[in-house]
Amino acid sequence: MKKLFLGCLLFVCYTVQAQELNVVPMPAEVELKAGFLPLKQKISIHYINGKVPENITQSFKKMLSTRYKVIFKEKITGKEESSTIYIELKKDFKSEEYKIYIGDRDITISGNENGIFYAFQTLGQMIMVDKDRSLKIRMGTIKDYPRFTYRGMHLDAGRHFFPVSYIKKYIDYLAFHKFNNFHWHLTEDQGWRIEIMKYPKLTEVGSCRAQTLSGRYGSDKYDGKKYCGFYTQAEIRDVVKYATDRFINVIPEIDIPGHTLAALASYPYLGCTKGPYKVMETWGVQPDILCAGNDSTYTFVQNVLDEVMDLFPSKYIHIGGDEAPKERWETCPVCQKKMKNENLKDEHNLQSYFIQRVEKYVNSKGRQIIGWDEILEGGLAPNATVMSWRGVKGGIAAAKQNHFAIMTPETPLYLNHTQTKNEDSITQGGYNPLELVYNYEPVAAELTKEEEKYILGAQGNMWSEYISNWGKLEYMLFPRMSALSEVVWSPKQKRNWKDFERRLPVLFELYKLWGAGYSNAFYDLQPSVIQSDKGIAWKLETKNKNGKIIYLTGRENSATFDYTSPLPVKRSVTLGAALTAADHTIISSWVWQEFILNKASGKKITVTTKPNTSYSGSGAFTLVDGVQNKMGMVRSAQFLGFNGNDLEAIIDLDSLQEIKEIILHAFEQTGSWIYRPASVAFYSSVDGKDFKLIGEIVSGTGSKNLLYTINTSTTCRYIKVFAKNYGVIPAGKQGAGNKSWLFSDEIEIN
Ligand code: ACM
Ligand code: ZN
């Protein structure tokens, strides 16, 4: 209790100082008056035109009684000092819309039941505590309604399992932020997590894997520990009820035909090769998927979906459809026969046939399917809603075909991707910092007014490969989920990053009150390597207004200096930096950067082929910034990434130089579709016009971080490097048939 109270005091400081509204997501229409309505220690709720169910007022009452020790009374006797909240059901309000009026005597809340529920989420955030601990609330009127009808958060319970108590916590967080859909990813290669009565082996066998990858993806380090978990049907009913009470629809995802290895391990007849199969122990995509030729597969899917639809009242049932490699289907006689019989041109059409057949079944039960954007390939099922994850293209394509779409692009809405460049735990993929999430716009500019209507909303996804415990999950979730709530709820013109930044400390105090973890990354020291007019420089920034930046040169040196402007880097050196408080104590962890300089470092460079926008580092300069990736993992800021393209770079050394060695630094991680270049050619020139081939090499040294080195004896001013893309990903590999990526972090000239 003591801890809670301290939290309150902090909360007070922020709220009382700031005259603005400290509510997330920011309401649509706010009209505040100068004065405050004092809140008494007793509050009564008075129903103007009929009582609303208990679940609507419950979280507000609980918050007031635990946090502020306020007593609720249905009836107040004549002499008692109390405040009154009037509740008025308004059938003419839109769904989820509400109004709060805070006058000088009492409070009136109006709306439909879901609107009244949301009004309480807002009202709870408006209560302030004065110095004498009395409660008050700013007078005024709030009229509020959501921008999007679909406001979602997803959770992958397949890679790691989260028990019901945590799922309920997650739902509480969603409800507070006015999200209305919880997308529960229940089946995966790594574990089948939902009890199905007709197929008991799905959980007897499929809910356990023998061990789990413990090292970085692509490593062969496993923990050797059996990992299990599933939800019983009774638990699922309990979760659905819990969510429904909070106006959250639960969308189950049964991911088919790919990501089904746990089902195949349970019932090998479902696969093309008939096994044996084993529940997956590492991450990524693997080739064994449901056999689309065998009618018994469809019977299985229908029987599973029967139980799923019985458990989940959701209009939408998510059937996945993502990342289903076609190589088993290509060689499976049953699949090939099906393609012939159904006149299907290729395996993409077979996938489309599969999804459409399942859709027909789901539609026959009065429900609709959602699928990941791969369901666009080979032809969209007639009534399907598309969840756009591989960027926004899928969502745009769906809307242009008059299909509903939900936007959940990896950048920036995969909240399992890192939010800081200083991340010291393993996270997946790219870099999705808070501000990028906040500024995401779900309605793409290329959509017409008519097409815009098909964008139902957006969703944050939380994949759990590298989220094995609840603490890590909350760290990845907050504050980015709070930022997203404003993207999907608040009117576009109300979205204001500066004001969200102002409210961030208030949110942090709230997370603390909840006992929830969160990331402080926004206030971390943010280093970047920049190109200055003098060459390479190390720039350090922080949003922490109370912090001062200090730095030192070399890990062995202890003398620190105050940082005032970007530090020029003139030689190979390791620099370190940290934040200190006014009393000189260090309040952040140290960040370090090693620079390895050579003749090319900081020189003028042009890249004539275009890197992909997701991996464009700090432009062409990335290749001569003195920073070499030695981590064996992708740090997106350090690389240029080319999807299907070659890399051509020209470096101007300023003057004629004697060259002995040129090295292209490349990267390979085939599981992530990143391949070594097929060949690298090096050229020299004295005038930047005529280039002479120095030589071409076809293989690099090292593993993961690869070096393509050529020795020479040349005098020139310009060097051109041409790295040829590996090409299409070969059969049997993850992503087979797709364009491969070429990654480079540095070109070294000695
Ligand atoms: C996905 O991230 N495979 C939908
Ligand atoms: Zn097959």
mmCIF file of C-alpha atoms in Angstrom, residues 41-380:
data_model
loop_
_atom_site.group_PDB
_atom_site.id
_atom_site.type_symbol
_atom_site.label_atom_id
_atom_site.label_comp_id
_atom_site.label_asym_id
_atom_site.label_seq_id
_atom_site.Cartn_x
_atom_site.Cartn_y
_atom_site.Cartn_z
ATOM 1 C CA GLN A 41 -14.585 10.590 -0.036
ATOM 2 C CA LYS A 42 -17.956 9.056 -0.799
ATOM 3 C CA ILE A 43 -19.324 8.775 -4.306
ATOM 4 C CA SER A 44 -22.741 7.601 -5.341
ATOM 5 C CA ILE A 45 -23.760 6.528 -8.787
ATOM 6 C CA HIS A 46 -27.216 7.553 -9.837
ATOM 7 C CA TYR A 47 -28.850 5.940 -12.872
ATOM 8 C CA ILE A 48 -31.063 8.388 -14.740
ATOM 9 C CA ASN A 49 -32.857 5.926 -16.998
ATOM 10 C CA GLY A 50 -31.970 2.414 -15.931
ATOM 11 C CA LYS A 51 -29.093 0.644 -14.232
ATOM 12 C CA VAL A 52 -26.141 -0.422 -16.357
ATOM 13 C CA PRO A 53 -24.496 -3.814 -15.732
ATOM 14 C CA GLU A 54 -21.906 -4.033 -12.963
ATOM 15 C CA ASN A 55 -19.002 -4.689 -15.367
ATOM 16 C CA ILE A 56 -19.285 -1.149 -16.744
ATOM 17 C CA THR A 57 -18.566 0.654 -13.492
ATOM 18 C CA GLN A 58 -16.474 -2.056 -11.852
ATOM 19 C CA SER A 59 -12.942 -1.062 -12.906
ATOM 20 C CA PHE A 60 -13.602 2.590 -12.048
ATOM 21 C CA LYS A 61 -14.965 1.736 -8.604
ATOM 22 C CA LYS A 62 -12.049 -0.595 -7.966
ATOM 23 C CA MET A 63 -9.507 2.013 -9.047
ATOM 24 C CA LEU A 64 -11.059 4.680 -6.804
ATOM 25 C CA SER A 65 -11.319 2.450 -3.768
ATOM 26 C CA THR A 66 -7.808 0.969 -4.004
ATOM 27 C CA ARG A 67 -5.955 4.062 -5.165
ATOM 28 C CA TYR A 68 -7.866 6.868 -3.504
ATOM 29 C CA LYS A 69 -9.745 5.063 -0.688
ATOM 30 C CA VAL A 70 -13.026 6.434 -1.965
ATOM 31 C CA ILE A 71 -16.150 4.653 -0.782
ATOM 32 C CA PHE A 72 -18.982 3.879 -3.172
ATOM 33 C CA LYS A 73 -22.549 4.006 -2.048
ATOM 34 C CA GLU A 74 -25.564 3.178 -4.125
ATOM 35 C CA LYS A 75 -27.688 5.300 -1.761
ATOM 36 C CA ILE A 76 -26.463 8.223 0.279
ATOM 37 C CA THR A 77 -28.516 9.230 3.313
ATOM 38 C CA GLY A 78 -29.547 12.860 3.647
ATOM 39 C CA LYS A 79 -26.738 14.148 5.830
ATOM 40 C CA GLU A 80 -23.777 12.360 4.216
ATOM 41 C CA GLU A 81 -21.233 14.388 2.248
ATOM 42 C CA SER A 82 -20.942 12.813 -1.169
ATOM 43 C CA SER A 83 -20.343 13.416 -4.854
ATOM 44 C CA THR A 84 -22.726 12.060 -7.450
ATOM 45 C CA ILE A 85 -22.066 10.615 -10.871
ATOM 46 C CA TYR A 86 -25.199 10.512 -12.995
ATOM 47 C CA ILE A 87 -25.339 7.890 -15.710
ATOM 48 C CA GLU A 88 -27.632 8.404 -18.635
ATOM 49 C CA LEU A 89 -28.122 5.735 -21.299
ATOM 50 C CA LYS A 90 -28.331 7.407 -24.683
ATOM 51 C CA LYS A 91 -29.607 5.134 -27.394
ATOM 52 C CA ASP A 92 -29.084 7.859 -29.997
ATOM 53 C CA PHE A 93 -25.331 7.948 -29.365
ATOM 54 C CA LYS A 94 -23.152 5.958 -31.734
ATOM 55 C CA SER A 95 -21.584 2.741 -30.460
ATOM 56 C CA GLU A 96 -18.524 3.577 -28.283
ATOM 57 C CA GLU A 97 -19.328 7.293 -28.247
ATOM 58 C CA TYR A 98 -19.704 9.029 -24.867
ATOM 59 C CA LYS A 99 -19.989 12.386 -23.189
ATOM 60 C CA ILE A 100 -18.756 13.467 -19.774
ATOM 61 C CA TYR A 101 -19.984 16.671 -18.179
ATOM 62 C CA ILE A 102 -18.167 17.808 -15.052
ATOM 63 C CA GLY A 103 -20.052 20.675 -13.464
ATOM 64 C CA ASP A 104 -19.512 22.500 -10.182
ATOM 65 C CA ARG A 105 -21.853 20.124 -8.319
ATOM 66 C CA ASP A 106 -21.719 16.729 -10.003
ATOM 67 C CA ILE A 107 -20.726 14.629 -12.989
ATOM 68 C CA THR A 108 -22.945 13.308 -15.783
ATOM 69 C CA ILE A 109 -21.881 10.527 -18.121
ATOM 70 C CA SER A 110 -23.921 9.643 -21.191
ATOM 71 C CA GLY A 111 -23.649 7.046 -23.910
ATOM 72 C CA ASN A 112 -24.486 3.497 -24.819
ATOM 73 C CA GLU A 113 -23.123 0.811 -22.501
ATOM 74 C CA ASN A 114 -19.749 0.591 -24.274
ATOM 75 C CA GLY A 115 -19.509 4.384 -24.394
ATOM 76 C CA ILE A 116 -20.186 4.614 -20.664
ATOM 77 C CA PHE A 117 -17.480 2.025 -20.064
ATOM 78 C CA TYR A 118 -15.011 4.163 -22.040
ATOM 79 C CA ALA A 119 -16.169 7.304 -20.236
ATOM 80 C CA PHE A 120 -15.069 5.704 -16.975
ATOM 81 C CA GLN A 121 -11.633 4.917 -18.453
ATOM 82 C CA THR A 122 -11.313 8.636 -19.232
ATOM 83 C CA LEU A 123 -12.779 9.897 -15.975
ATOM 84 C CA GLY A 124 -10.404 7.721 -13.945
ATOM 85 C CA GLN A 125 -7.455 9.433 -15.596
ATOM 86 C CA MET A 126 -8.819 12.907 -14.848
ATOM 87 C CA ILE A 127 -8.832 12.630 -11.071
ATOM 88 C CA MET A 128 -6.186 14.733 -9.376
ATOM 89 C CA VAL A 129 -4.919 14.667 -5.819
ATOM 90 C CA ASP A 130 -4.178 17.974 -4.096
ATOM 91 C CA LYS A 131 -1.374 18.668 -1.635
ATOM 92 C CA ASP A 132 -3.769 18.038 1.257
ATOM 93 C CA ARG A 133 -4.676 14.707 -0.399
ATOM 94 C CA SER A 134 -8.165 15.822 -1.283
ATOM 95 C CA LEU A 135 -9.447 14.768 -4.699
ATOM 96 C CA LYS A 136 -10.631 17.017 -7.456
ATOM 97 C CA ILE A 137 -11.474 16.912 -11.104
ATOM 98 C CA ARG A 138 -11.257 19.601 -13.728
ATOM 99 C CA MET A 139 -14.620 21.018 -14.789
ATOM 100 C CA GLY A 140 -15.624 20.862 -18.408
ATOM 101 C CA THR A 141 -17.135 18.718 -21.125
ATOM 102 C CA ILE A 142 -15.617 15.840 -23.034
ATOM 103 C CA LYS A 143 -17.256 14.387 -26.087
ATOM 104 C CA ASP A 144 -15.447 11.393 -27.405
ATOM 105 C CA TYR A 145 -15.678 8.695 -30.062
ATOM 106 C CA PRO A 146 -13.197 6.467 -31.868
ATOM 107 C CA ARG A 147 -11.614 7.170 -35.238
ATOM 108 C CA PHE A 148 -11.495 3.480 -36.230
ATOM 109 C CA THR A 149 -13.950 0.676 -35.555
ATOM 110 C CA TYR A 150 -11.110 -1.878 -35.304
ATOM 111 C CA ARG A 151 -8.527 -1.156 -32.618
ATOM 112 C CA GLY A 152 -6.481 -4.259 -32.010
ATOM 113 C CA MET A 153 -3.630 -5.804 -30.096
ATOM 114 C CA HIS A 154 -2.272 -9.257 -30.880
ATOM 115 C CA LEU A 155 -0.430 -11.769 -28.744
ATOM 116 C CA ASP A 156 1.458 -14.846 -29.892
ATOM 117 C CA ALA A 157 0.880 -17.600 -27.336
ATOM 118 C CA GLY A 158 2.475 -20.167 -29.668
ATOM 119 C CA ARG A 159 6.190 -19.461 -29.398
ATOM 120 C CA HIS A 160 5.826 -18.787 -25.697
ATOM 121 C CA PHE A 161 2.817 -19.581 -23.570
ATOM 122 C CA PHE A 162 1.244 -17.026 -21.240
ATOM 123 C CA PRO A 163 -1.179 -18.361 -18.597
ATOM 124 C CA VAL A 164 -4.719 -17.028 -18.257
ATOM 125 C CA SER A 165 -3.849 -14.672 -15.383
ATOM 126 C CA TYR A 166 -1.478 -12.824 -17.732
ATOM 127 C CA ILE A 167 -3.923 -12.858 -20.611
ATOM 128 C CA LYS A 168 -6.398 -11.109 -18.310
ATOM 129 C CA LYS A 169 -3.788 -8.507 -17.428
ATOM 130 C CA TYR A 170 -3.212 -7.942 -21.127
ATOM 131 C CA ILE A 171 -6.968 -7.504 -21.599
ATOM 132 C CA ASP A 172 -7.035 -4.980 -18.737
ATOM 133 C CA TYR A 173 -4.327 -2.974 -20.497
ATOM 134 C CA LEU A 174 -6.295 -3.106 -23.743
ATOM 135 C CA ALA A 175 -9.511 -1.973 -22.045
ATOM 136 C CA PHE A 176 -7.825 0.965 -20.328
ATOM 137 C CA HIS A 177 -6.551 2.139 -23.730
ATOM 138 C CA LYS A 178 -9.960 1.622 -25.411
ATOM 139 C CA PHE A 179 -8.774 -1.164 -27.717
ATOM 140 C CA ASN A 180 -11.702 -3.338 -28.747
ATOM 141 C CA ASN A 181 -10.087 -6.413 -30.332
ATOM 142 C CA PHE A 182 -7.693 -8.956 -28.870
ATOM 143 C CA HIS A 183 -6.129 -11.143 -31.567
ATOM 144 C CA TRP A 184 -5.034 -14.337 -29.839
ATOM 145 C CA HIS A 185 -2.526 -16.317 -31.918
ATOM 146 C CA LEU A 186 -3.175 -19.829 -30.608
ATOM 147 C CA THR A 187 -1.417 -22.278 -32.910
ATOM 148 C CA GLU A 188 2.139 -22.409 -34.148
ATOM 149 C CA ASP A 189 4.926 -24.675 -35.379
ATOM 150 C CA GLN A 190 6.329 -24.412 -31.849
ATOM 151 C CA GLY A 191 3.139 -25.268 -29.965
ATOM 152 C CA TRP A 192 -0.599 -25.880 -30.284
ATOM 153 C CA ARG A 193 -2.202 -23.974 -27.403
ATOM 154 C CA ILE A 194 -5.965 -24.553 -27.604
ATOM 155 C CA GLU A 195 -7.739 -27.678 -26.362
ATOM 156 C CA ILE A 196 -9.767 -29.353 -29.111
ATOM 157 C CA MET A 197 -11.972 -32.183 -27.788
ATOM 158 C CA LYS A 198 -12.154 -34.047 -31.088
ATOM 159 C CA TYR A 199 -8.361 -34.086 -31.491
ATOM 160 C CA PRO A 200 -6.859 -34.607 -28.020
ATOM 161 C CA LYS A 201 -3.369 -35.217 -29.375
ATOM 162 C CA LEU A 202 -3.180 -31.579 -30.492
ATOM 163 C CA THR A 203 -2.546 -30.713 -26.874
ATOM 164 C CA GLU A 204 -1.199 -34.085 -25.611
ATOM 165 C CA VAL A 205 1.545 -33.981 -28.243
ATOM 166 C CA GLY A 206 1.364 -30.600 -29.962
ATOM 167 C CA SER A 207 1.480 -28.376 -26.897
ATOM 168 C CA CYS A 208 5.007 -29.517 -25.944
ATOM 169 C CA ARG A 209 8.371 -29.084 -27.582
ATOM 170 C CA ALA A 210 11.423 -31.012 -26.420
ATOM 171 C CA GLN A 211 13.589 -27.891 -26.074
ATOM 172 C CA THR A 212 13.872 -24.284 -27.213
ATOM 173 C CA LEU A 213 16.479 -22.301 -29.097
ATOM 174 C CA SER A 214 18.289 -20.250 -26.471
ATOM 175 C CA GLY A 215 20.927 -18.546 -28.595
ATOM 176 C CA ARG A 216 20.507 -16.102 -31.409
ATOM 177 C CA TYR A 217 18.471 -17.245 -34.381
ATOM 178 C CA GLY A 218 20.626 -19.413 -36.620
ATOM 179 C CA SER A 219 22.770 -20.617 -33.713
ATOM 180 C CA ASP A 220 22.613 -24.203 -32.480
ATOM 181 C CA LYS A 221 22.287 -23.333 -28.793
ATOM 182 C CA TYR A 222 19.271 -25.001 -27.161
ATOM 183 C CA ASP A 223 18.162 -25.013 -23.542
ATOM 184 C CA GLY A 224 17.486 -28.766 -23.355
ATOM 185 C CA LYS A 225 14.248 -28.131 -21.404
ATOM 186 C CA LYS A 226 10.835 -29.464 -22.350
ATOM 187 C CA TYR A 227 8.387 -26.561 -22.856
ATOM 188 C CA CYS A 228 4.599 -27.044 -22.685
ATOM 189 C CA GLY A 229 1.378 -25.117 -22.273
ATOM 190 C CA PHE A 230 -2.181 -24.894 -23.522
ATOM 191 C CA TYR A 231 -5.524 -23.330 -22.635
ATOM 192 C CA THR A 232 -8.399 -25.625 -21.688
ATOM 193 C CA GLN A 233 -11.760 -24.847 -23.231
ATOM 194 C CA ALA A 234 -13.025 -23.775 -19.805
ATOM 195 C CA GLU A 235 -10.145 -21.294 -19.550
ATOM 196 C CA ILE A 236 -10.893 -19.959 -22.999
ATOM 197 C CA ARG A 237 -14.552 -19.407 -22.126
ATOM 198 C CA ASP A 238 -13.402 -17.606 -18.995
ATOM 199 C CA VAL A 239 -11.081 -15.319 -20.993
ATOM 200 C CA VAL A 240 -13.767 -14.575 -23.583
ATOM 201 C CA LYS A 241 -16.213 -13.623 -20.812
ATOM 202 C CA TYR A 242 -13.556 -11.469 -19.121
ATOM 203 C CA ALA A 243 -12.850 -9.664 -22.384
ATOM 204 C CA THR A 244 -16.538 -9.285 -23.280
ATOM 205 C CA ASP A 245 -17.150 -7.640 -19.909
ATOM 206 C CA ARG A 246 -14.558 -5.074 -21.014
ATOM 207 C CA PHE A 247 -16.037 -4.611 -24.489
ATOM 208 C CA ILE A 248 -13.190 -6.485 -26.135
ATOM 209 C CA ASN A 249 -13.836 -8.985 -28.887
ATOM 210 C CA VAL A 250 -11.429 -11.931 -28.894
ATOM 211 C CA ILE A 251 -10.355 -13.058 -32.362
ATOM 212 C CA PRO A 252 -8.841 -16.524 -32.284
ATOM 213 C CA GLU A 253 -6.181 -17.340 -34.847
ATOM 214 C CA ILE A 254 -5.819 -20.896 -36.071
ATOM 215 C CA ASP A 255 -2.922 -20.449 -38.463
ATOM 216 C CA ILE A 256 -3.275 -22.656 -41.579
ATOM 217 C CA PRO A 257 -1.939 -24.119 -43.854
ATOM 218 C CA GLY A 258 1.569 -23.042 -42.702
ATOM 219 C CA HIS A 259 2.869 -22.754 -39.138
ATOM 220 C CA THR A 260 1.182 -26.096 -38.379
ATOM 221 C CA LEU A 261 4.100 -28.344 -37.447
ATOM 222 C CA ALA A 262 2.696 -28.894 -33.925
ATOM 223 C CA ALA A 263 -0.546 -30.172 -35.509
ATOM 224 C CA LEU A 264 1.438 -32.371 -37.916
ATOM 225 C CA ALA A 265 3.455 -33.816 -35.029
ATOM 226 C CA SER A 266 0.132 -34.703 -33.355
ATOM 227 C CA TYR A 267 -1.559 -36.106 -36.470
ATOM 228 C CA PRO A 268 1.054 -36.898 -39.159
ATOM 229 C CA TYR A 269 -1.645 -37.865 -41.693
ATOM 230 C CA LEU A 270 -2.281 -34.104 -42.085
ATOM 231 C CA GLY A 271 1.066 -33.544 -43.840
ATOM 232 C CA CYS A 272 2.183 -34.304 -47.388
ATOM 233 C CA THR A 273 5.067 -36.606 -46.363
ATOM 234 C CA LYS A 274 3.206 -38.204 -43.416
ATOM 235 C CA GLY A 275 6.128 -37.510 -41.103
ATOM 236 C CA PRO A 276 7.449 -38.281 -38.643
ATOM 237 C CA TYR A 277 7.263 -34.684 -37.464
ATOM 238 C CA LYS A 278 8.400 -33.014 -34.298
ATOM 239 C CA VAL A 279 7.157 -29.811 -32.654
ATOM 240 C CA MET A 280 9.573 -27.080 -33.754
ATOM 241 C CA GLU A 281 12.352 -26.048 -31.374
ATOM 242 C CA THR A 282 13.731 -23.058 -33.239
ATOM 243 C CA TRP A 283 12.146 -20.026 -34.952
ATOM 244 C CA GLY A 284 11.503 -19.123 -38.545
ATOM 245 C CA VAL A 285 9.556 -20.814 -41.298
ATOM 246 C CA GLN A 286 9.850 -24.524 -42.100
ATOM 247 C CA PRO A 287 8.553 -26.457 -45.130
ATOM 248 C CA ASP A 288 6.071 -28.911 -43.587
ATOM 249 C CA ILE A 289 2.524 -27.580 -43.847
ATOM 250 C CA LEU A 290 -0.988 -29.056 -44.101
ATOM 251 C CA CYS A 291 -1.503 -31.183 -47.213
ATOM 252 C CA ALA A 292 -3.947 -29.249 -49.388
ATOM 253 C CA GLY A 293 -4.720 -32.222 -51.619
ATOM 254 C CA ASN A 294 -6.166 -34.548 -49.035
ATOM 255 C CA ASP A 295 -9.849 -34.094 -48.160
ATOM 256 C CA SER A 296 -9.170 -35.374 -44.637
ATOM 257 C CA THR A 297 -7.205 -32.150 -44.060
ATOM 258 C CA TYR A 298 -10.346 -30.100 -44.725
ATOM 259 C CA THR A 299 -12.379 -32.345 -42.435
ATOM 260 C CA PHE A 300 -9.812 -31.746 -39.698
ATOM 261 C CA VAL A 301 -9.827 -27.974 -40.249
ATOM 262 C CA GLN A 302 -13.633 -27.838 -40.203
ATOM 263 C CA ASN A 303 -13.880 -29.913 -37.040
ATOM 264 C CA VAL A 304 -11.308 -27.724 -35.304
ATOM 265 C CA LEU A 305 -13.073 -24.552 -36.449
ATOM 266 C CA ASP A 306 -16.428 -25.927 -35.219
ATOM 267 C CA GLU A 307 -15.052 -26.037 -31.689
ATOM 268 C CA VAL A 308 -13.273 -22.698 -32.123
ATOM 269 C CA MET A 309 -16.457 -20.975 -33.317
ATOM 270 C CA ASP A 310 -18.325 -22.510 -30.415
ATOM 271 C CA LEU A 311 -15.801 -21.013 -27.977
ATOM 272 C CA PHE A 312 -15.395 -17.607 -29.607
ATOM 273 C CA PRO A 313 -18.496 -15.544 -30.497
ATOM 274 C CA SER A 314 -16.304 -13.250 -32.646
ATOM 275 C CA LYS A 315 -17.655 -12.347 -36.088
ATOM 276 C CA TYR A 316 -14.060 -12.673 -37.315
ATOM 277 C CA ILE A 317 -12.102 -15.910 -37.209
ATOM 278 C CA HIS A 318 -8.435 -15.528 -38.182
ATOM 279 C CA ILE A 319 -7.129 -18.400 -40.265
ATOM 280 C CA GLY A 320 -3.558 -17.183 -40.780
ATOM 281 C CA GLY A 321 -2.460 -18.026 -44.302
ATOM 282 C CA ASP A 322 1.001 -16.524 -43.853
ATOM 283 C CA GLU A 323 4.410 -17.959 -44.641
ATOM 284 C CA ALA A 324 3.336 -21.276 -46.156
ATOM 285 C CA PRO A 325 6.259 -22.553 -48.268
ATOM 286 C CA LYS A 326 4.999 -24.414 -51.314
ATOM 287 C CA GLU A 327 7.780 -26.969 -51.740
ATOM 288 C CA ARG A 328 5.938 -29.929 -50.172
ATOM 289 C CA TRP A 329 2.895 -29.249 -52.341
ATOM 290 C CA GLU A 330 5.158 -29.121 -55.425
ATOM 291 C CA THR A 331 6.256 -32.714 -54.911
ATOM 292 C CA CYS A 332 3.156 -34.176 -53.234
ATOM 293 C CA PRO A 333 1.194 -36.363 -55.692
ATOM 294 C CA VAL A 334 -2.056 -35.776 -53.780
ATOM 295 C CA CYS A 335 -1.625 -31.981 -53.927
ATOM 296 C CA GLN A 336 -0.649 -32.146 -57.592
ATOM 297 C CA LYS A 337 -3.717 -34.273 -58.352
ATOM 298 C CA LYS A 338 -5.942 -31.773 -56.557
ATOM 299 C CA MET A 339 -4.432 -28.955 -58.644
ATOM 300 C CA LYS A 340 -5.156 -30.883 -61.841
ATOM 301 C CA ASN A 341 -8.727 -31.746 -60.831
ATOM 302 C CA GLU A 342 -9.498 -28.178 -59.766
ATOM 303 C CA ASN A 343 -7.732 -26.591 -62.768
ATOM 304 C CA LEU A 344 -5.274 -24.743 -60.551
ATOM 305 C CA LYS A 345 -2.329 -23.261 -62.408
ATOM 306 C CA ASP A 346 0.235 -23.275 -59.609
ATOM 307 C CA GLU A 347 0.707 -23.782 -55.870
ATOM 308 C CA HIS A 348 -0.319 -20.190 -55.093
ATOM 309 C CA ASN A 349 -3.658 -21.001 -56.662
ATOM 310 C CA LEU A 350 -3.778 -24.140 -54.522
ATOM 311 C CA GLN A 351 -3.272 -21.965 -51.431
ATOM 312 C CA SER A 352 -6.049 -19.694 -52.673
ATOM 313 C CA TYR A 353 -8.283 -22.779 -53.201
ATOM 314 C CA PHE A 354 -7.471 -23.912 -49.658
ATOM 315 C CA ILE A 355 -8.318 -20.537 -48.090
ATOM 316 C CA GLN A 356 -11.481 -20.127 -50.180
ATOM 317 C CA ARG A 357 -12.695 -23.589 -49.206
ATOM 318 C CA VAL A 358 -12.157 -22.815 -45.532
ATOM 319 C CA GLU A 359 -13.764 -19.399 -45.972
ATOM 320 C CA LYS A 360 -16.860 -20.989 -47.477
ATOM 321 C CA TYR A 361 -17.179 -23.192 -44.410
ATOM 322 C CA VAL A 362 -16.671 -20.318 -41.972
ATOM 323 C CA ASN A 363 -19.166 -18.159 -43.900
ATOM 324 C CA SER A 364 -21.700 -21.011 -43.782
ATOM 325 C CA LYS A 365 -21.594 -20.668 -39.997
ATOM 326 C CA GLY A 366 -22.289 -16.953 -40.231
ATOM 327 C CA ARG A 367 -18.708 -15.860 -39.578
ATOM 328 C CA GLN A 368 -16.031 -14.055 -41.582
ATOM 329 C CA ILE A 369 -12.370 -14.860 -42.086
ATOM 330 C CA ILE A 370 -9.338 -12.671 -41.597
ATOM 331 C CA GLY A 371 -6.059 -13.731 -43.175
ATOM 332 C CA TRP A 372 -2.518 -12.343 -43.342
ATOM 333 C CA ASP A 373 -1.757 -10.528 -46.595
ATOM 334 C CA GLU A 374 -0.421 -13.697 -48.291
ATOM 335 C CA ILE A 375 -4.077 -14.600 -48.902
ATOM 336 C CA LEU A 376 -4.004 -12.024 -51.698
ATOM 337 C CA GLU A 377 -1.658 -14.300 -53.654
ATOM 338 C CA GLY A 378 -3.437 -16.513 -56.149
ATOM 339 C CA GLY A 379 -6.726 -14.641 -55.678
ATOM 340 C CA LEU A 380 -8.518 -13.314 -52.622
#
